[in-house]
Amino acid sequence: MESRYTPDVIEEKWQQVWTEQGIDQTPNDSSKPKFYALSMFPYPSGNLHMGHVRNYTITDVLARVRRMQGYRVLHPMGWDAFGLPAENAAIDRGIHPAKWTYQNIAQMRSELKRLGLSYDWSREVATCSPDYYRWTQWIFLQFFQAGLAYQKESAVNWDPIDQTVLANEQVDNEGRSWRSGAKVEKRLLRQWFLKITDYAEQLLNDLDRLPGWPDRVKVMQANWIGKSIGAYLEFPIVGLDEPLGVFTTRPDTVYGVTYVVLAPEHPLTKKVTTDDRQAAVTAFIQEVSGQSELERTAEDKPKRGIPTGGKAINPFTGEEIPIWIADYVLCEYGTGAVMGVPAHDTRDFIFAQQNHLPIQTVIIPAGADAAVPLTEAYVEAGALVNSGEFDGMASAEAKGAIVQKAEKMGWGKSRVQYRLRDWLISRQRYWGVPIPIIHCPDCGAVPVPDADLPVQLPEDVGLSGRGPSPLAQMESWVNVPCPTCGTLARRETDTMDTFIDSSWYFLRFTDATNEQQVFDPTQANTWMPVDQYVGGIEHAILHLLYSRFFTKVLRDRGLLNFDEPFQRLLTQGMVQGLTYMNPNKEGKEKWIPSDLVNPADPKDPQTGEPLKVGFATMSKSKHNGVAPEEVIKKYGADTARMFILFKAPPEKDLEWDEADVEGQFRFLNRVWRLVTEFVGVASGIRQKKTDSLTKEEKDLRRAIHTAIAAITEDLDDEYQFNTAISELMKLSNALNDAPCKNSAIYAEGIDSLVLLLAPFAPHIAEELWQQHLGHPDSVHTQPWLTADAAAMVADEIALVIQINGKTRGTIQVPSGGDKATLEQYARESELAQRYLEGKEIKKAIVVPNKLVNFVIA
RNA sequence: GCUGCUGUAGCCCAACGGUCAGAGGUGCUGGUCUUAGAAGCCAGAGGUUGUGGGUUCGACUCCCACCAGCAGUACCA
């Protein structure tokens, strides 16, 4: 028998055996509790990177543990396979997007298999397959029928590099595309939207029902939805029938309004501008619209605006106030107009000072004098002054009272405003799901009948990356009769945002091969929600918000009986690589590939300049990536898995360190040696009687069961794989140091070590379990170990004696004593008496099995 | 600016409010082995727990303020 640890040999061997035996298939046995473990499925970009390895290893450990714990586990994998890189590859290299995508899938699938991930491959899905996108189209039509998919002309984000529009969620805070990094432009286009705003309130409220989600993700979603409670108020315009509507969260300050401001793009701007102001206003609007989004929202940019000459009336005071336009008012939010309350809003205060507009105090803190001029806006709560009948009222109370009056007088009403906008889903690109709509000159937008789904992507398409949607250029595909009236009509030529594909894939996995339905609701309701979802924080808003939205809509369509798709969410940290940077260089040039650098003396190979050494997220541009393939080749998949789980807690960033990888390889070798050396003397040991244990045996057994308890706890609640592995190391050390290697307890320890190791390093555990320890069945089908509480109790404990909280020493006492007994031991101890002599004990604090603390004067 | 997270040994990280801070790894030093080295094995050194207050019999742990790093967000009325 081979006595050396050879990961390459045993790993591929067992991967094959497991596949043949189908041990990773999803069981149907409904007598077991279910567990759905899911990693965010990848975009098939070409090769696996370390981030994938980390993500999938985490779910795999959980899937394996839960199987051993008696759950029926669903652990599937698939491909988020539509998207622009495939189309760009086609443009650059002339490969059809489908071919490029499927080649990448084949490559990445084989890399995943080499990692020993226990997926049920019979449920694999690819979103670009007609078997899948047929149902994506079907779901779109469900939205359409529910009135949740509509077309609208609006100013949308246009990505000039990718030549398509983008949703708000896909543009970052600097106004750049999440994918191409290009600054987006605003274009006025007729586009498809999904009405996510209808679900804003539910999406916000139900965050409270997700205790298993990280707070920061919930905070980010809540901020994105951006609920504000306030009032809609109307200010009559002098000389116009139309009123000017504003949204405010501070109706209590309405008596302090000294002007109103419109966004430059506001439709009323032209109407309110007086003749003498016309030229100046037009010039100002031109200037503002010439600025990019970035310039307009730049930090500490002065707020600029000019008067229109128009006047409005504050209905509460009856006063005439000027109407201004200013660039700090956003057309897209609220009504695109605000009431200016300089005394109680920071922005308004600055604006009023700059433009010499009056500042009227209407809220004062207790004891303050309203007559004293403000040096900055007072934005806190207080009591109302200069506010007519509301004088003296607390501002919180006044909010309601003033809205009530507005309602009574017909000046406005209470209103809830969200920052969330509807989801723009049209994309002017080829490699995506065709929107299953036919535009008929007579009937309008007509859904493609279910029987005609899928609307297949035509294969022979010219891709240039420029001009209108590629599908629009295919006359033979575009021109079809209207399904309703038969008139010659045109297909919709935009494709869907790929985030739609990924908003429901977790449902398809529950019934992945169903040709009759999107999924059998019974299957979906049985398996869902996902018990543990694992993925990157970058989807905190995007994918995770969209998926929640889809789940709620499909529930309302009667397909699902639950509200939230992901019970628990773990956002794993990034994998960072050692990075060399030349601070004297600019752009991509400054990142120096590590294979060109001597780690002992990092210098730029070209210029000889010293380099800055640090860690940064692995990426091609920084040349700091480590290929999973290389690591597996050198150390094996088990070592790679162990390292990545051990090096840092799962939600924290992880620094790749070759020395630590070797440490894990060493550990697996130690386990190997421990087990194979034991096998040499194993015969007969298991059968030895264990009636009365020696002290050494008791100590060892305590170590074994302490490890079982600790590892189980680490895997059950918080996912602390790093400390779980450290417990494995402790157990391994305890076995190595055990003086009683010829005992049945030692045999129990060896078996336990291998069983506990199995979810983390599945191949070596299987090899040791079956080949060396001679067990007949797979280690992965064994029941998980249960800690024996009795074994964990020591006969004696070292009781800590403290005086006034300071430790003075320990005494050996029998374990299990109650508080009074322990205090008695302590009082009687020589140690305590030495310190307590002649002192009065004011209090004695006893922590069972731990310590006794005497408080003396 | 606001919000959140993180600061523990050279480095990565542990530590239900309870011993004089240590599980594990890595690195370092020494020993063992070797002709020598590597690997393996054994041993050892290394700390004002970011800073300053507070609560408590007792604080790495809880509270407040500050500092540093990371992330998100930013004229949202």
mmCIF file of C-alpha atoms in Angstrom, chain A residues 499-630:
data_model
loop_
_atom_site.group_PDB
_atom_site.id
_atom_site.type_symbol
_atom_site.label_atom_id
_atom_site.label_comp_id
_atom_site.label_asym_id
_atom_site.label_seq_id
_atom_site.Cartn_x
_atom_site.Cartn_y
_atom_site.Cartn_z
ATOM 1 C CA PHE A 499 -29.808 40.309 -13.837
ATOM 2 C CA ILE A 500 -33.265 39.020 -14.759
ATOM 3 C CA ASP A 501 -31.789 35.610 -15.568
ATOM 4 C CA SER A 502 -30.221 35.398 -12.135
ATOM 5 C CA SER A 503 -33.297 36.660 -10.292
ATOM 6 C CA TRP A 504 -34.975 33.273 -10.395
ATOM 7 C CA TYR A 505 -32.310 30.582 -11.066
ATOM 8 C CA PHE A 506 -32.445 29.444 -7.452
ATOM 9 C CA LEU A 507 -36.070 28.473 -8.111
ATOM 10 C CA ARG A 508 -35.246 26.543 -11.273
ATOM 11 C CA PHE A 509 -32.678 24.458 -9.380
ATOM 12 C CA THR A 510 -35.502 22.950 -7.352
ATOM 13 C CA ASP A 511 -36.920 21.430 -10.541
ATOM 14 C CA ALA A 512 -34.250 22.010 -13.138
ATOM 15 C CA THR A 513 -35.332 19.716 -15.939
ATOM 16 C CA ASN A 514 -39.054 20.456 -15.990
ATOM 17 C CA GLU A 515 -40.158 20.939 -19.614
ATOM 18 C CA GLN A 516 -43.798 21.646 -18.810
ATOM 19 C CA GLN A 517 -43.479 24.399 -16.238
ATOM 20 C CA VAL A 518 -41.116 27.062 -15.041
ATOM 21 C CA PHE A 519 -40.871 24.821 -11.978
ATOM 22 C CA ASP A 520 -43.259 22.646 -10.080
ATOM 23 C CA PRO A 521 -44.509 24.896 -7.260
ATOM 24 C CA THR A 522 -44.488 21.914 -4.933
ATOM 25 C CA GLN A 523 -40.790 21.408 -5.540
ATOM 26 C CA ALA A 524 -40.033 25.098 -5.151
ATOM 27 C CA ASN A 525 -42.071 25.391 -1.982
ATOM 28 C CA THR A 526 -40.448 22.271 -0.575
ATOM 29 C CA TRP A 527 -36.851 23.269 -1.141
ATOM 30 C CA MET A 528 -37.061 27.018 -0.816
ATOM 31 C CA PRO A 529 -36.023 29.234 0.762
ATOM 32 C CA VAL A 530 -32.321 28.743 0.295
ATOM 33 C CA ASP A 531 -31.039 27.869 3.757
ATOM 34 C CA GLN A 532 -27.591 29.283 3.185
ATOM 35 C CA TYR A 533 -26.655 31.583 0.343
ATOM 36 C CA VAL A 534 -23.018 32.540 -0.166
ATOM 37 C CA GLY A 535 -21.600 35.174 -2.474
ATOM 38 C CA GLY A 536 -19.778 38.449 -2.846
ATOM 39 C CA ILE A 537 -20.788 41.723 -1.229
ATOM 40 C CA GLU A 538 -20.830 43.378 -4.663
ATOM 41 C CA HIS A 539 -24.353 42.053 -5.109
ATOM 42 C CA ALA A 540 -25.628 43.577 -1.879
ATOM 43 C CA ILE A 541 -28.073 45.698 -3.811
ATOM 44 C CA LEU A 542 -28.167 44.435 -7.394
ATOM 45 C CA HIS A 543 -28.800 40.699 -7.511
ATOM 46 C CA LEU A 544 -30.040 40.346 -3.954
ATOM 47 C CA LEU A 545 -32.640 43.092 -4.272
ATOM 48 C CA TYR A 546 -33.847 41.903 -7.671
ATOM 49 C CA SER A 547 -34.170 38.304 -6.449
ATOM 50 C CA ARG A 548 -36.225 39.398 -3.478
ATOM 51 C CA PHE A 549 -38.453 41.411 -5.833
ATOM 52 C CA PHE A 550 -38.964 38.443 -8.177
ATOM 53 C CA THR A 551 -39.801 36.140 -5.299
ATOM 54 C CA LYS A 552 -42.485 38.510 -4.057
ATOM 55 C CA VAL A 553 -44.024 38.944 -7.504
ATOM 56 C CA LEU A 554 -44.100 35.193 -8.153
ATOM 57 C CA ARG A 555 -45.652 34.715 -4.739
ATOM 58 C CA ASP A 556 -48.368 37.197 -5.674
ATOM 59 C CA ARG A 557 -48.876 35.277 -8.926
ATOM 60 C CA GLY A 558 -49.621 32.211 -6.817
ATOM 61 C CA LEU A 559 -46.489 30.274 -7.721
ATOM 62 C CA LEU A 560 -44.714 30.440 -4.385
ATOM 63 C CA ASN A 561 -45.814 30.395 -0.780
ATOM 64 C CA PHE A 562 -42.902 32.253 0.818
ATOM 65 C CA ASP A 563 -41.762 35.872 0.858
ATOM 66 C CA GLU A 564 -38.007 35.802 0.990
ATOM 67 C CA PRO A 565 -35.691 33.651 -1.132
ATOM 68 C CA PHE A 566 -32.598 33.554 1.053
ATOM 69 C CA GLN A 567 -32.907 32.599 4.697
ATOM 70 C CA ARG A 568 -29.289 33.191 5.571
ATOM 71 C CA LEU A 569 -26.720 35.109 3.625
ATOM 72 C CA LEU A 570 -22.974 35.019 3.949
ATOM 73 C CA THR A 571 -20.964 37.580 2.031
ATOM 74 C CA GLN A 572 -17.523 36.153 1.760
ATOM 75 C CA GLY A 573 -14.465 38.365 1.786
ATOM 76 C CA MET A 574 -12.175 38.946 -1.148
ATOM 77 C CA VAL A 575 -9.068 36.927 -1.845
ATOM 78 C CA GLN A 576 -6.083 39.241 -1.944
ATOM 79 C CA GLY A 577 -2.719 38.624 -3.501
ATOM 80 C CA LEU A 578 0.748 39.972 -2.789
ATOM 81 C CA THR A 579 1.014 43.114 -4.872
ATOM 82 C CA TYR A 580 4.035 45.100 -6.000
ATOM 83 C CA MET A 581 3.499 48.726 -6.898
ATOM 84 C CA ASN A 582 5.879 51.323 -8.226
ATOM 85 C CA PRO A 583 4.639 54.599 -6.719
ATOM 86 C CA ASN A 584 6.477 56.599 -9.370
ATOM 87 C CA LYS A 585 4.516 55.104 -12.237
ATOM 88 C CA GLU A 586 0.995 55.846 -13.407
ATOM 89 C CA GLY A 587 -1.966 53.729 -14.414
ATOM 90 C CA LYS A 588 -1.622 50.048 -15.233
ATOM 91 C CA GLU A 589 2.145 50.403 -15.540
ATOM 92 C CA LYS A 590 2.597 50.781 -11.815
ATOM 93 C CA TRP A 591 1.574 47.194 -10.973
ATOM 94 C CA ILE A 592 4.606 44.957 -11.319
ATOM 95 C CA PRO A 593 4.027 41.201 -11.868
ATOM 96 C CA SER A 594 5.310 39.237 -8.891
ATOM 97 C CA ASP A 595 7.287 36.789 -11.014
ATOM 98 C CA LEU A 596 9.530 39.678 -12.086
ATOM 99 C CA VAL A 597 10.272 40.745 -8.511
ATOM 100 C CA ASN A 598 12.671 39.396 -5.932
ATOM 101 C CA PRO A 599 10.564 39.232 -2.739
ATOM 102 C CA ALA A 600 13.624 39.796 -0.545
ATOM 103 C CA ASP A 601 14.421 43.069 -2.273
ATOM 104 C CA PRO A 602 11.428 44.337 -4.246
ATOM 105 C CA LYS A 603 12.625 46.593 -7.049
ATOM 106 C CA ASP A 604 11.238 47.586 -10.410
ATOM 107 C CA PRO A 605 12.982 45.310 -12.946
ATOM 108 C CA GLN A 606 13.069 48.171 -15.473
ATOM 109 C CA THR A 607 14.057 51.173 -13.406
ATOM 110 C CA GLY A 608 15.463 49.641 -10.217
ATOM 111 C CA GLU A 609 13.150 51.813 -8.117
ATOM 112 C CA PRO A 610 11.991 50.342 -4.784
ATOM 113 C CA LEU A 611 8.444 48.963 -4.838
ATOM 114 C CA LYS A 612 5.611 49.218 -2.364
ATOM 115 C CA VAL A 613 4.524 45.784 -1.167
ATOM 116 C CA GLY A 614 0.972 45.163 -0.048
ATOM 117 C CA PHE A 615 -2.138 43.074 -0.492
ATOM 118 C CA ALA A 616 -4.898 43.831 -2.940
ATOM 119 C CA THR A 617 -7.823 41.927 -4.374
ATOM 120 C CA MET A 618 -6.524 39.548 -7.020
ATOM 121 C CA SER A 619 -7.027 40.885 -10.509
ATOM 122 C CA LYS A 620 -5.511 40.653 -13.945
ATOM 123 C CA SER A 621 -4.587 44.319 -14.044
ATOM 124 C CA LYS A 622 -2.613 44.119 -10.799
ATOM 125 C CA HIS A 623 -0.810 40.910 -11.845
ATOM 126 C CA ASN A 624 -1.305 39.509 -8.367
ATOM 127 C CA GLY A 625 -3.533 36.531 -9.079
ATOM 128 C CA VAL A 626 -2.816 32.958 -8.084
ATOM 129 C CA ALA A 627 -4.390 30.373 -10.390
ATOM 130 C CA PRO A 628 -6.357 27.676 -8.557
ATOM 131 C CA GLU A 629 -5.128 25.151 -11.098
ATOM 132 C CA GLU A 630 -1.497 25.767 -10.138
#
